[in-house]
PDB file of C-alpha atoms and ligand atoms in Angstrom:
ATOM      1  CA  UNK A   1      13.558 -31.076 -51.298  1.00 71.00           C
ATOM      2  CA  UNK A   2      15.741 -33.211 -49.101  1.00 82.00           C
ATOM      3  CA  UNK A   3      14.504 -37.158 -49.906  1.00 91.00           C
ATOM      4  CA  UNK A   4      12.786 -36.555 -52.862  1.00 92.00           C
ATOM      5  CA  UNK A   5      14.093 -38.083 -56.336  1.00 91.00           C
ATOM      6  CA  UNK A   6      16.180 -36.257 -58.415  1.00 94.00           C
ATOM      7  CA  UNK A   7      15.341 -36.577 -62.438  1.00 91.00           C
ATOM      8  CA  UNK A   8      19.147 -36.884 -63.071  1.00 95.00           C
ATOM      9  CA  UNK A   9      20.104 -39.772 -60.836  1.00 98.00           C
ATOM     10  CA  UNK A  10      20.950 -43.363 -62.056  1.00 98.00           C
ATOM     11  CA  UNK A  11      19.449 -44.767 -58.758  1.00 98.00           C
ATOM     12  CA  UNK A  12      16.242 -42.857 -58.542  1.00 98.00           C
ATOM     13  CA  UNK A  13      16.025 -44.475 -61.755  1.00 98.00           C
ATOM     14  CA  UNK A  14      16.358 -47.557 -60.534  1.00 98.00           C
ATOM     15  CA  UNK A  15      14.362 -47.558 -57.485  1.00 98.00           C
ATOM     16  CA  UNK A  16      11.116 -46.378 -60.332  1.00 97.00           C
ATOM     17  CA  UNK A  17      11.674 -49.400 -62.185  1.00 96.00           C
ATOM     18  CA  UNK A  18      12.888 -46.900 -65.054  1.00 97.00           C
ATOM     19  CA  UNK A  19      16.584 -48.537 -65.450  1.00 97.00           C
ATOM     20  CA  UNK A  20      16.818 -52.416 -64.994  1.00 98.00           C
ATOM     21  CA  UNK A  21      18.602 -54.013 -62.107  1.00 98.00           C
ATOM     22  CA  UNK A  22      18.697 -57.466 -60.798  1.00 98.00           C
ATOM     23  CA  UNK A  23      17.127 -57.028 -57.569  1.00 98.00           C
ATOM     24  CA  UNK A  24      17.646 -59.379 -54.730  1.00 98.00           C
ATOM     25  CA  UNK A  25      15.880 -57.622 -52.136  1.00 98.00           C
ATOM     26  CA  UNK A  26      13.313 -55.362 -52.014  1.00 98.00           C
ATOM     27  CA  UNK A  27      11.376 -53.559 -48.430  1.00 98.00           C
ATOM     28  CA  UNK A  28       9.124 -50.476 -48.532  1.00 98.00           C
ATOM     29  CA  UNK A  29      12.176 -48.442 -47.650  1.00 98.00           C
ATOM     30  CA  UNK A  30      15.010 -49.941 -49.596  1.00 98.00           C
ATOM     31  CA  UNK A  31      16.009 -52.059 -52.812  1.00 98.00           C
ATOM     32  CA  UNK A  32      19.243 -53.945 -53.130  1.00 98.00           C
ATOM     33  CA  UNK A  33      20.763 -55.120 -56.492  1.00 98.00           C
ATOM     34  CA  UNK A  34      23.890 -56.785 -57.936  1.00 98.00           C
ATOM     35  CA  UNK A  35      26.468 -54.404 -58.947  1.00 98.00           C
ATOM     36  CA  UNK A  36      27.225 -53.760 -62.512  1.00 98.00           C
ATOM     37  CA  UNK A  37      30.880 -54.265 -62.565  1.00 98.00           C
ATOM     38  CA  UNK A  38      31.487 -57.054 -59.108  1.00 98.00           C
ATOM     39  CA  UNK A  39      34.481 -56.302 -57.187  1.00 96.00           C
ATOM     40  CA  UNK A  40      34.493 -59.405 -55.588  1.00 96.00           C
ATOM     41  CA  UNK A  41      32.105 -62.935 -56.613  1.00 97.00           C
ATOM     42  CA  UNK A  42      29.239 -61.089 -54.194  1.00 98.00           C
ATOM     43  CA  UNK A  43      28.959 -57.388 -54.520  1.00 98.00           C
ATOM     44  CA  UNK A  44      25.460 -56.133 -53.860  1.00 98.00           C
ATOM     45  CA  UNK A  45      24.203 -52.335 -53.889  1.00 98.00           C
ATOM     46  CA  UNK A  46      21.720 -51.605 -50.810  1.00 98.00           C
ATOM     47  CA  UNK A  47      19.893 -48.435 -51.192  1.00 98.00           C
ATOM     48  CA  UNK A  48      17.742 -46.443 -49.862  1.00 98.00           C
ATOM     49  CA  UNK A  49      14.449 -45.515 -51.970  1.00 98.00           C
ATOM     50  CA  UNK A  50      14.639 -41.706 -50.675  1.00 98.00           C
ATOM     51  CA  UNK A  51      17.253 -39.816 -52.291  1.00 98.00           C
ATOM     52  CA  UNK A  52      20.256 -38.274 -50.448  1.00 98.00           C
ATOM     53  CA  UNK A  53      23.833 -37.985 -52.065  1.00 98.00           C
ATOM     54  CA  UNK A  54      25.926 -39.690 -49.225  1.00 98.00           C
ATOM     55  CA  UNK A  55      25.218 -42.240 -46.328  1.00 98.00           C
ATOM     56  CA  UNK A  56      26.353 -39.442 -43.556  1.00 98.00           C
ATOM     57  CA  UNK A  57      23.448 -37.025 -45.469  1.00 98.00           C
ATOM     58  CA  UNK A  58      21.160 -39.621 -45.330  1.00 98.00           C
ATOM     59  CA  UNK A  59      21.778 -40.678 -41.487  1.00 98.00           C
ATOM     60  CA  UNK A  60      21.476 -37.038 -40.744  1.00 98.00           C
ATOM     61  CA  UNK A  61      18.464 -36.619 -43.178  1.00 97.00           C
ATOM     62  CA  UNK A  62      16.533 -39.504 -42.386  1.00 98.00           C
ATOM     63  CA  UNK A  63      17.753 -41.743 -39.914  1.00 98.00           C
ATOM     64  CA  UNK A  64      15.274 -44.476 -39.769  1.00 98.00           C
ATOM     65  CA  UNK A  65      16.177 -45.281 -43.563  1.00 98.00           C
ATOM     66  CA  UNK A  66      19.980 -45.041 -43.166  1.00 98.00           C
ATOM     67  CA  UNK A  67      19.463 -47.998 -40.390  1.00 98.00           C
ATOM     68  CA  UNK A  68      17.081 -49.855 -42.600  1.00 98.00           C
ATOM     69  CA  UNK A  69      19.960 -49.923 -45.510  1.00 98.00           C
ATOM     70  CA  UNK A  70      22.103 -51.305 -42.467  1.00 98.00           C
ATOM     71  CA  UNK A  71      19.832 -53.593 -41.505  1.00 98.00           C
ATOM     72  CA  UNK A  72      18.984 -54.754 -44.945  1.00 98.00           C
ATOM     73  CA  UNK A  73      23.179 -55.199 -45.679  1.00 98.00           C
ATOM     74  CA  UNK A  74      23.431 -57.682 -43.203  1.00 98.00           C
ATOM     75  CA  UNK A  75      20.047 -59.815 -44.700  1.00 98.00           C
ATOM     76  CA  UNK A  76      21.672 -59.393 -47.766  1.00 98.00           C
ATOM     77  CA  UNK A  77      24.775 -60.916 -46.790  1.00 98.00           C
ATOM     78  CA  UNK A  78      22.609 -63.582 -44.616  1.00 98.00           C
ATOM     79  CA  UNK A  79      20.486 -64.628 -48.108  1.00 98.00           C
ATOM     80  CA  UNK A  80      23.796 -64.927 -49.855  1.00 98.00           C
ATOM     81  CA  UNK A  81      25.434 -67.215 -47.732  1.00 98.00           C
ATOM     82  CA  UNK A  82      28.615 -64.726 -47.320  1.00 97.00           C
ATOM     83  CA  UNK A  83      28.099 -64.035 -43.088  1.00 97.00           C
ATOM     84  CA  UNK A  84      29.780 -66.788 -42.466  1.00 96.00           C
ATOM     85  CA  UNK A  85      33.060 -66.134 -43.400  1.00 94.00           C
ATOM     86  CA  UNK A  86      32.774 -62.722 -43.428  1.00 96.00           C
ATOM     87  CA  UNK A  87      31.808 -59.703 -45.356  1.00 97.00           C
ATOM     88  CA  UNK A  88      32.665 -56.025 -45.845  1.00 97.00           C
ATOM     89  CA  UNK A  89      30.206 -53.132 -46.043  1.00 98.00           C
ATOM     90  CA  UNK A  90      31.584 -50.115 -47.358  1.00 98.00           C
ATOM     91  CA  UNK A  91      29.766 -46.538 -47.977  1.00 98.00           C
ATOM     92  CA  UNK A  92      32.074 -44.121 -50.481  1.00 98.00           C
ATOM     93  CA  UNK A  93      31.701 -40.469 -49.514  1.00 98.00           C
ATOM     94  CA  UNK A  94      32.912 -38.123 -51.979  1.00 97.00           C
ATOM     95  CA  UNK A  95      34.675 -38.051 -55.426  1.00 97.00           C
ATOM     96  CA  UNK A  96      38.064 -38.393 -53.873  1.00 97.00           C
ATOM     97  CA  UNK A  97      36.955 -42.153 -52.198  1.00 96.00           C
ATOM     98  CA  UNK A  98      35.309 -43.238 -55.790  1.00 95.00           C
ATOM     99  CA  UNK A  99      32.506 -42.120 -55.618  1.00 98.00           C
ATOM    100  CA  UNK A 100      30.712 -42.329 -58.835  1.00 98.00           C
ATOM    101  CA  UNK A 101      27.271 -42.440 -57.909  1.00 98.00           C
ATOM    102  CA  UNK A 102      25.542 -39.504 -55.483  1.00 98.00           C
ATOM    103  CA  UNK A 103      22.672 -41.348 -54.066  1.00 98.00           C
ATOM    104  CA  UNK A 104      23.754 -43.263 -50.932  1.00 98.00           C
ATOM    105  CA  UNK A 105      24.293 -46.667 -51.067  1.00 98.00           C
ATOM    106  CA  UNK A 106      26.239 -49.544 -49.208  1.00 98.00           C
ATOM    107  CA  UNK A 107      28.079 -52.136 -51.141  1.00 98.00           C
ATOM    108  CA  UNK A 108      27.794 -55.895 -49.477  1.00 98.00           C
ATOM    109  CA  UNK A 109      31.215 -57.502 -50.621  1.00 98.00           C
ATOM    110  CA  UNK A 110      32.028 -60.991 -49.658  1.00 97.00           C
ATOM    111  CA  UNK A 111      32.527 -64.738 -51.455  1.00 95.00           C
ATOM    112  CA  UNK A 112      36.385 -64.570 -51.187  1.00 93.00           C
ATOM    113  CA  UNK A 113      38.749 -63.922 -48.557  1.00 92.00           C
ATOM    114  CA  UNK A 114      38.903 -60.019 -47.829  1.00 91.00           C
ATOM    115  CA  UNK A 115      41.590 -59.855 -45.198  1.00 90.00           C
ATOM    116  CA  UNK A 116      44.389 -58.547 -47.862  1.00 81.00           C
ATOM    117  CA  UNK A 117      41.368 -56.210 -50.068  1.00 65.00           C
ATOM    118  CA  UNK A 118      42.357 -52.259 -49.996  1.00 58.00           C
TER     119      UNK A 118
HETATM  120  P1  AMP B 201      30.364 -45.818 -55.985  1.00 84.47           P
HETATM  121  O1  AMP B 201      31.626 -45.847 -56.819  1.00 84.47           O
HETATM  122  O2  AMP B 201      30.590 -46.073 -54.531  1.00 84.47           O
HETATM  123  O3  AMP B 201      29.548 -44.573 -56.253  1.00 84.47           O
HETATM  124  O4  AMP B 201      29.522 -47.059 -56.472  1.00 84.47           O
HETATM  125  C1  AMP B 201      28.650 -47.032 -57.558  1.00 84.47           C
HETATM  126  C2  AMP B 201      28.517 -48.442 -58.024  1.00 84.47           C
HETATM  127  O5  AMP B 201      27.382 -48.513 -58.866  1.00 84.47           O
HETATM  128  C3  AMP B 201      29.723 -48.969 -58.828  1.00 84.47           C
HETATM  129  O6  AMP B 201      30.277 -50.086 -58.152  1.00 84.47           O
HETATM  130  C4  AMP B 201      29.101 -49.338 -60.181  1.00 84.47           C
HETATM  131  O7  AMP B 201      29.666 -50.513 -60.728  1.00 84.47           O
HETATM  132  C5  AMP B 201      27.640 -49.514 -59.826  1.00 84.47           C
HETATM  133  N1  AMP B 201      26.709 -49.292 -60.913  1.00 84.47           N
HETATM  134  C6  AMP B 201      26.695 -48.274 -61.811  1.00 84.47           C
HETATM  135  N2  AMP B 201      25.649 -48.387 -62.642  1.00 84.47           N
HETATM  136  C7  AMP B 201      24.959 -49.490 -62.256  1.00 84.47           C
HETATM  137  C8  AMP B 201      23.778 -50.144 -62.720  1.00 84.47           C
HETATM  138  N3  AMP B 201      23.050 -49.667 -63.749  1.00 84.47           N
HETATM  139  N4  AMP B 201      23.368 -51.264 -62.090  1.00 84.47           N
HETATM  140  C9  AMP B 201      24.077 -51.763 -61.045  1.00 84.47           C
HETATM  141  N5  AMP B 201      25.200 -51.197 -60.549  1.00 84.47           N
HETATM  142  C10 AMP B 201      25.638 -50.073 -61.149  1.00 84.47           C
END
């Protein structure tokens, strides 16, 4: 069913407390954690706890959790200190974008200038 976890994803996983992740925020609808493999000196993972593969499936899905993950992106990037100069927020949708992971999620990317980033 639409929201519910899925025994096969890495996320769902995480959101259990059945994978480790260093968690720098937590709310009763979403968990954010520092990415694995940092693109840039801050790169955090905001997620919702519901599953649904894609941010536009979850907005359509569930719409009070897709703007919780937005709200909780920009208290991320308010705890980390990176909203001053700026920060990007960025939601891959698909395989073709990169993609690896099919459980939406926003990456919070900021502590270096992004003007020139791809
Ligand atoms: P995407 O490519 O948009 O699906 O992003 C998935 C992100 O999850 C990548 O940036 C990975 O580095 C990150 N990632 C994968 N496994 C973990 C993990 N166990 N803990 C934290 N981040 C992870």
């Amino acid at each position: 069913m639409a929201g519910e976890p899925q025994a096969d994803c890495l996320f769902c996983k995480i959101v259990a407390g059945e994978i480790p992740a260093t968690v720098v925020r937590e709310t009763a609808t979403t968990v954010a954690f520092r990415d694995i493999a940092p693109k840039a000196p801050t790169h955090v993972l905001v997620i919702p706890r519901v599953h649904y593969p894609d941010a536009a499936s979850l907005a359509a899905g569930d719409p009070g959790a897709a703007a919780d993950v937005l709200r909780e992106a920009g208290e991320v990037a308010a705890q980390e200190k990176i909203d001053g100069h700026g920060y990007r927020v960025v939601f891959n949708t698909g395989a073709g974008s990169g993609q690896t992971v099919f459980h939406a999620h926003a990456h919070v990317l900021g502590g270096r200038d992004l003007t020139h980033m791809g």
